Amino acid sequence: MSSQVTIQVWPTNEEEKYEESVYTLDGVLQKDIDRSFSDLQIDAEGEKDAYLWSSNVLDPDNGKITRGSITTCATATQNTKADNDEYISMANEVVEAVRDTLRDTESEWAPRCRTRGDVLPLKRAEKTAFDAFVQTDPERYSHVGLSEISEDTMFDVVMYVGRETVTGANMEDSSHRRTVAGMVLVRDDDEVSTNSEFLSQQPHF
């Protein structure tokens, strides 16, 4: 199993349709809780084994709402492959459920975002969807947390999906592992490889 990148776009123009793209990275990203973001973080129960990270943006000019999300393991470089597979699969299941819920409930939160001029209603809807899905199987999904990433970090991840080399998003750390937007990418063999089909996909974020 690998980390997933999800992009959702809700336009206001009736001629444009809702867009959704899901990409699978070539490994498991490592990222733990980010204390620089506190709004709506789920951190009361302590650190988790895996996370769903999201970035939500409202274009003030046209009202278009863009949501990007990624899944990570908190300690991917220390885990066994079996642990990484298990934890990231949990996170991917959660991210898919939240994605589907937000898509289906757009009419409940999107108008409020545009009226307010911010994405707080979306973040609240996201948290509600997250909590509801975790409660369907608390023993399994309590290993997964929800938090936020910056728009810049999300952009770098999206650029990595579409390009093999992008400044700041495709480097190596001291252990020669590839990093994506500053996050270590743990592969099965920890070797750099090129998947032409994967790299040819270019999402819009």
mmCIF file with all atom_site columns, C-alpha atoms in Angstrom, residues 55-142:
data_model
loop_
_atom_site.group_PDB
_atom_site.id
_atom_site.type_symbol
_atom_site.label_atom_id
_atom_site.label_alt_id
_atom_site.label_comp_id
_atom_site.label_asym_id
_atom_site.label_entity_id
_atom_site.label_seq_id
_atom_site.pdbx_PDB_ins_code
_atom_site.Cartn_x
_atom_site.Cartn_y
_atom_site.Cartn_z
_atom_site.occupancy
_atom_site.B_iso_or_equiv
_atom_site.pdbx_formal_charge
_atom_site.auth_seq_id
_atom_site.auth_comp_id
_atom_site.auth_asym_id
_atom_site.auth_atom_id
_atom_site.pdbx_PDB_model_num
ATOM 1  C CA . SER A 1 55  ? -5.572  21.737 2.476  1.00 0.00 ? 55  SER A CA 1
ATOM 2  C CA . ASN A 1 56  ? -8.761  23.647 1.661  1.00 0.00 ? 56  ASN A CA 1
ATOM 3  C CA . VAL A 1 57  ? -8.773  26.765 -0.507 1.00 0.00 ? 57  VAL A CA 1
ATOM 4  C CA . LEU A 1 58  ? -11.537 29.136 -1.612 1.00 0.00 ? 58  LEU A CA 1
ATOM 5  C CA . ASP A 1 59  ? -10.797 31.318 -4.637 1.00 0.00 ? 59  ASP A CA 1
ATOM 6  C CA . PRO A 1 60  ? -12.161 34.760 -3.675 1.00 0.00 ? 60  PRO A CA 1
ATOM 7  C CA . ASP A 1 61  ? -12.570 35.785 -7.307 1.00 0.00 ? 61  ASP A CA 1
ATOM 8  C CA . ASN A 1 62  ? -14.701 32.950 -8.650 1.00 0.00 ? 62  ASN A CA 1
ATOM 9  C CA . GLY A 1 63  ? -15.815 31.034 -5.552 1.00 0.00 ? 63  GLY A CA 1
ATOM 10 C CA . LYS A 1 64  ? -14.150 27.820 -6.676 1.00 0.00 ? 64  LYS A CA 1
ATOM 11 C CA . ILE A 1 65  ? -13.299 25.530 -3.761 1.00 0.00 ? 65  ILE A CA 1
ATOM 12 C CA . THR A 1 66  ? -10.303 23.210 -3.986 1.00 0.00 ? 66  THR A CA 1
ATOM 13 C CA . ARG A 1 67  ? -9.529  20.502 -1.454 1.00 0.00 ? 67  ARG A CA 1
ATOM 14 C CA . GLY A 1 68  ? -6.340  18.498 -1.517 1.00 0.00 ? 68  GLY A CA 1
ATOM 15 C CA . SER A 1 69  ? -5.506  15.645 0.836  1.00 0.00 ? 69  SER A CA 1
ATOM 16 C CA . ILE A 1 70  ? -2.708  13.156 1.415  1.00 0.00 ? 70  ILE A CA 1
ATOM 17 C CA . THR A 1 71  ? -2.213  10.155 3.665  1.00 0.00 ? 71  THR A CA 1
ATOM 18 C CA . THR A 1 72  ? 0.942   9.500  5.677  1.00 0.00 ? 72  THR A CA 1
ATOM 19 C CA . CYS A 1 73  ? 2.409   7.273  8.357  1.00 0.00 ? 73  CYS A CA 1
ATOM 20 C CA . ALA A 1 74  ? 3.794   9.009  11.427 1.00 0.00 ? 74  ALA A CA 1
ATOM 21 C CA . THR A 1 75  ? 6.895   6.813  11.751 1.00 0.00 ? 75  THR A CA 1
ATOM 22 C CA . ALA A 1 76  ? 7.214   5.224  8.312  1.00 0.00 ? 76  ALA A CA 1
ATOM 23 C CA . THR A 1 77  ? 11.013  5.038  8.427  1.00 0.00 ? 77  THR A CA 1
ATOM 24 C CA . GLN A 1 78  ? 10.902  3.078  11.694 1.00 0.00 ? 78  GLN A CA 1
ATOM 25 C CA . ASN A 1 79  ? 8.004   0.770  10.876 1.00 0.00 ? 79  ASN A CA 1
ATOM 26 C CA . THR A 1 80  ? 8.145   -2.620 9.238  1.00 0.00 ? 80  THR A CA 1
ATOM 27 C CA . LYS A 1 81  ? 6.703   -2.837 5.733  1.00 0.00 ? 81  LYS A CA 1
ATOM 28 C CA . ALA A 1 82  ? 3.753   -4.765 7.171  1.00 0.00 ? 82  ALA A CA 1
ATOM 29 C CA . ASP A 1 83  ? 3.062   -1.977 9.668  1.00 0.00 ? 83  ASP A CA 1
ATOM 30 C CA . ASN A 1 84  ? 3.292   0.710  6.988  1.00 0.00 ? 84  ASN A CA 1
ATOM 31 C CA . ASP A 1 85  ? 0.939   -1.254 4.751  1.00 0.00 ? 85  ASP A CA 1
ATOM 32 C CA . GLU A 1 86  ? -1.550  -1.679 7.577  1.00 0.00 ? 86  GLU A CA 1
ATOM 33 C CA . TYR A 1 87  ? -1.472  1.917  8.790  1.00 0.00 ? 87  TYR A CA 1
ATOM 34 C CA . ILE A 1 88  ? -1.584  3.524  5.349  1.00 0.00 ? 88  ILE A CA 1
ATOM 35 C CA . SER A 1 89  ? -4.435  1.239  4.289  1.00 0.00 ? 89  SER A CA 1
ATOM 36 C CA . MET A 1 90  ? -6.428  2.484  7.295  1.00 0.00 ? 90  MET A CA 1
ATOM 37 C CA . ALA A 1 91  ? -5.695  6.096  6.370  1.00 0.00 ? 91  ALA A CA 1
ATOM 38 C CA . ASN A 1 92  ? -6.607  5.496  2.730  1.00 0.00 ? 92  ASN A CA 1
ATOM 39 C CA . GLU A 1 93  ? -9.931  3.975  3.742  1.00 0.00 ? 93  GLU A CA 1
ATOM 40 C CA . VAL A 1 94  ? -10.658 7.017  5.891  1.00 0.00 ? 94  VAL A CA 1
ATOM 41 C CA . VAL A 1 95  ? -9.665  9.508  3.204  1.00 0.00 ? 95  VAL A CA 1
ATOM 42 C CA . GLU A 1 96  ? -11.907 7.785  0.666  1.00 0.00 ? 96  GLU A CA 1
ATOM 43 C CA . ALA A 1 97  ? -14.883 7.887  3.027  1.00 0.00 ? 97  ALA A CA 1
ATOM 44 C CA . VAL A 1 98  ? -14.347 11.570 3.842  1.00 0.00 ? 98  VAL A CA 1
ATOM 45 C CA . ARG A 1 99  ? -13.888 12.392 0.157  1.00 0.00 ? 99  ARG A CA 1
ATOM 46 C CA . ASP A 1 100 ? -17.163 10.691 -0.773 1.00 0.00 ? 100 ASP A CA 1
ATOM 47 C CA . THR A 1 101 ? -19.088 12.328 2.070  1.00 0.00 ? 101 THR A CA 1
ATOM 48 C CA . LEU A 1 102 ? -17.885 15.819 1.172  1.00 0.00 ? 102 LEU A CA 1
ATOM 49 C CA . ARG A 1 103 ? -18.727 15.236 -2.475 1.00 0.00 ? 103 ARG A CA 1
ATOM 50 C CA . ASP A 1 104 ? -22.238 14.095 -1.586 1.00 0.00 ? 104 ASP A CA 1
ATOM 51 C CA . THR A 1 105 ? -22.920 16.887 0.932  1.00 0.00 ? 105 THR A CA 1
ATOM 52 C CA . GLU A 1 106 ? -21.645 19.833 -1.112 1.00 0.00 ? 106 GLU A CA 1
ATOM 53 C CA . SER A 1 107 ? -25.008 21.595 -0.918 1.00 0.00 ? 107 SER A CA 1
ATOM 54 C CA . GLU A 1 108 ? -24.769 21.687 2.874  1.00 0.00 ? 108 GLU A CA 1
ATOM 55 C CA . TRP A 1 109 ? -21.392 23.375 3.293  1.00 0.00 ? 109 TRP A CA 1
ATOM 56 C CA . ALA A 1 110 ? -20.268 24.939 -0.019 1.00 0.00 ? 110 ALA A CA 1
ATOM 57 C CA . PRO A 1 111 ? -22.828 27.792 -0.076 1.00 0.00 ? 111 PRO A CA 1
ATOM 58 C CA . ARG A 1 112 ? -21.838 28.727 3.470  1.00 0.00 ? 112 ARG A CA 1
ATOM 59 C CA . CYS A 1 113 ? -18.165 28.819 2.481  1.00 0.00 ? 113 CYS A CA 1
ATOM 60 C CA . ARG A 1 114 ? -18.926 31.227 -0.340 1.00 0.00 ? 114 ARG A CA 1
ATOM 61 C CA . THR A 1 115 ? -21.213 33.385 1.797  1.00 0.00 ? 115 THR A CA 1
ATOM 62 C CA . ARG A 1 116 ? -18.604 33.637 4.563  1.00 0.00 ? 116 ARG A CA 1
ATOM 63 C CA . GLY A 1 117 ? -15.677 33.946 2.183  1.00 0.00 ? 117 GLY A CA 1
ATOM 64 C CA . ASP A 1 118 ? -13.675 31.195 3.905  1.00 0.00 ? 118 ASP A CA 1
ATOM 65 C CA . VAL A 1 119 ? -13.423 27.395 4.140  1.00 0.00 ? 119 VAL A CA 1
ATOM 66 C CA . LEU A 1 120 ? -14.388 26.946 7.792  1.00 0.00 ? 120 LEU A CA 1
ATOM 67 C CA . PRO A 1 121 ? -17.722 25.250 6.928  1.00 0.00 ? 121 PRO A CA 1
ATOM 68 C CA . LEU A 1 122 ? -15.808 22.780 4.747  1.00 0.00 ? 122 LEU A CA 1
ATOM 69 C CA . LYS A 1 123 ? -13.329 22.042 7.520  1.00 0.00 ? 123 LYS A CA 1
ATOM 70 C CA . ARG A 1 124 ? -16.162 21.463 9.946  1.00 0.00 ? 124 ARG A CA 1
ATOM 71 C CA . ALA A 1 125 ? -17.888 19.149 7.475  1.00 0.00 ? 125 ALA A CA 1
ATOM 72 C CA . GLU A 1 126 ? -14.604 17.330 6.968  1.00 0.00 ? 126 GLU A CA 1
ATOM 73 C CA . LYS A 1 127 ? -14.145 16.813 10.696 1.00 0.00 ? 127 LYS A CA 1
ATOM 74 C CA . THR A 1 128 ? -17.729 15.599 11.080 1.00 0.00 ? 128 THR A CA 1
ATOM 75 C CA . ALA A 1 129 ? -17.287 13.127 8.227  1.00 0.00 ? 129 ALA A CA 1
ATOM 76 C CA . PHE A 1 130 ? -13.977 11.967 9.675  1.00 0.00 ? 130 PHE A CA 1
ATOM 77 C CA . ASP A 1 131 ? -15.396 11.425 13.159 1.00 0.00 ? 131 ASP A CA 1
ATOM 78 C CA . ALA A 1 132 ? -18.429 9.582  11.813 1.00 0.00 ? 132 ALA A CA 1
ATOM 79 C CA . PHE A 1 133 ? -16.359 7.160  9.777  1.00 0.00 ? 133 PHE A CA 1
ATOM 80 C CA . VAL A 1 134 ? -13.876 6.500  12.582 1.00 0.00 ? 134 VAL A CA 1
ATOM 81 C CA . GLN A 1 135 ? -16.815 5.515  14.778 1.00 0.00 ? 135 GLN A CA 1
ATOM 82 C CA . THR A 1 136 ? -17.869 2.815  12.307 1.00 0.00 ? 136 THR A CA 1
ATOM 83 C CA . ASP A 1 137 ? -14.883 0.784  13.526 1.00 0.00 ? 137 ASP A CA 1
ATOM 84 C CA . PRO A 1 138 ? -13.103 2.600  16.380 1.00 0.00 ? 138 PRO A CA 1
ATOM 85 C CA . GLU A 1 139 ? -10.686 -0.238 17.042 1.00 0.00 ? 139 GLU A CA 1
ATOM 86 C CA . ARG A 1 140 ? -9.353  0.016  13.499 1.00 0.00 ? 140 ARG A CA 1
ATOM 87 C CA . TYR A 1 141 ? -9.668  3.678  12.623 1.00 0.00 ? 141 TYR A CA 1
ATOM 88 C CA . SER A 1 142 ? -8.634  5.176  15.955 1.00 0.00 ? 142 SER A CA 1
#
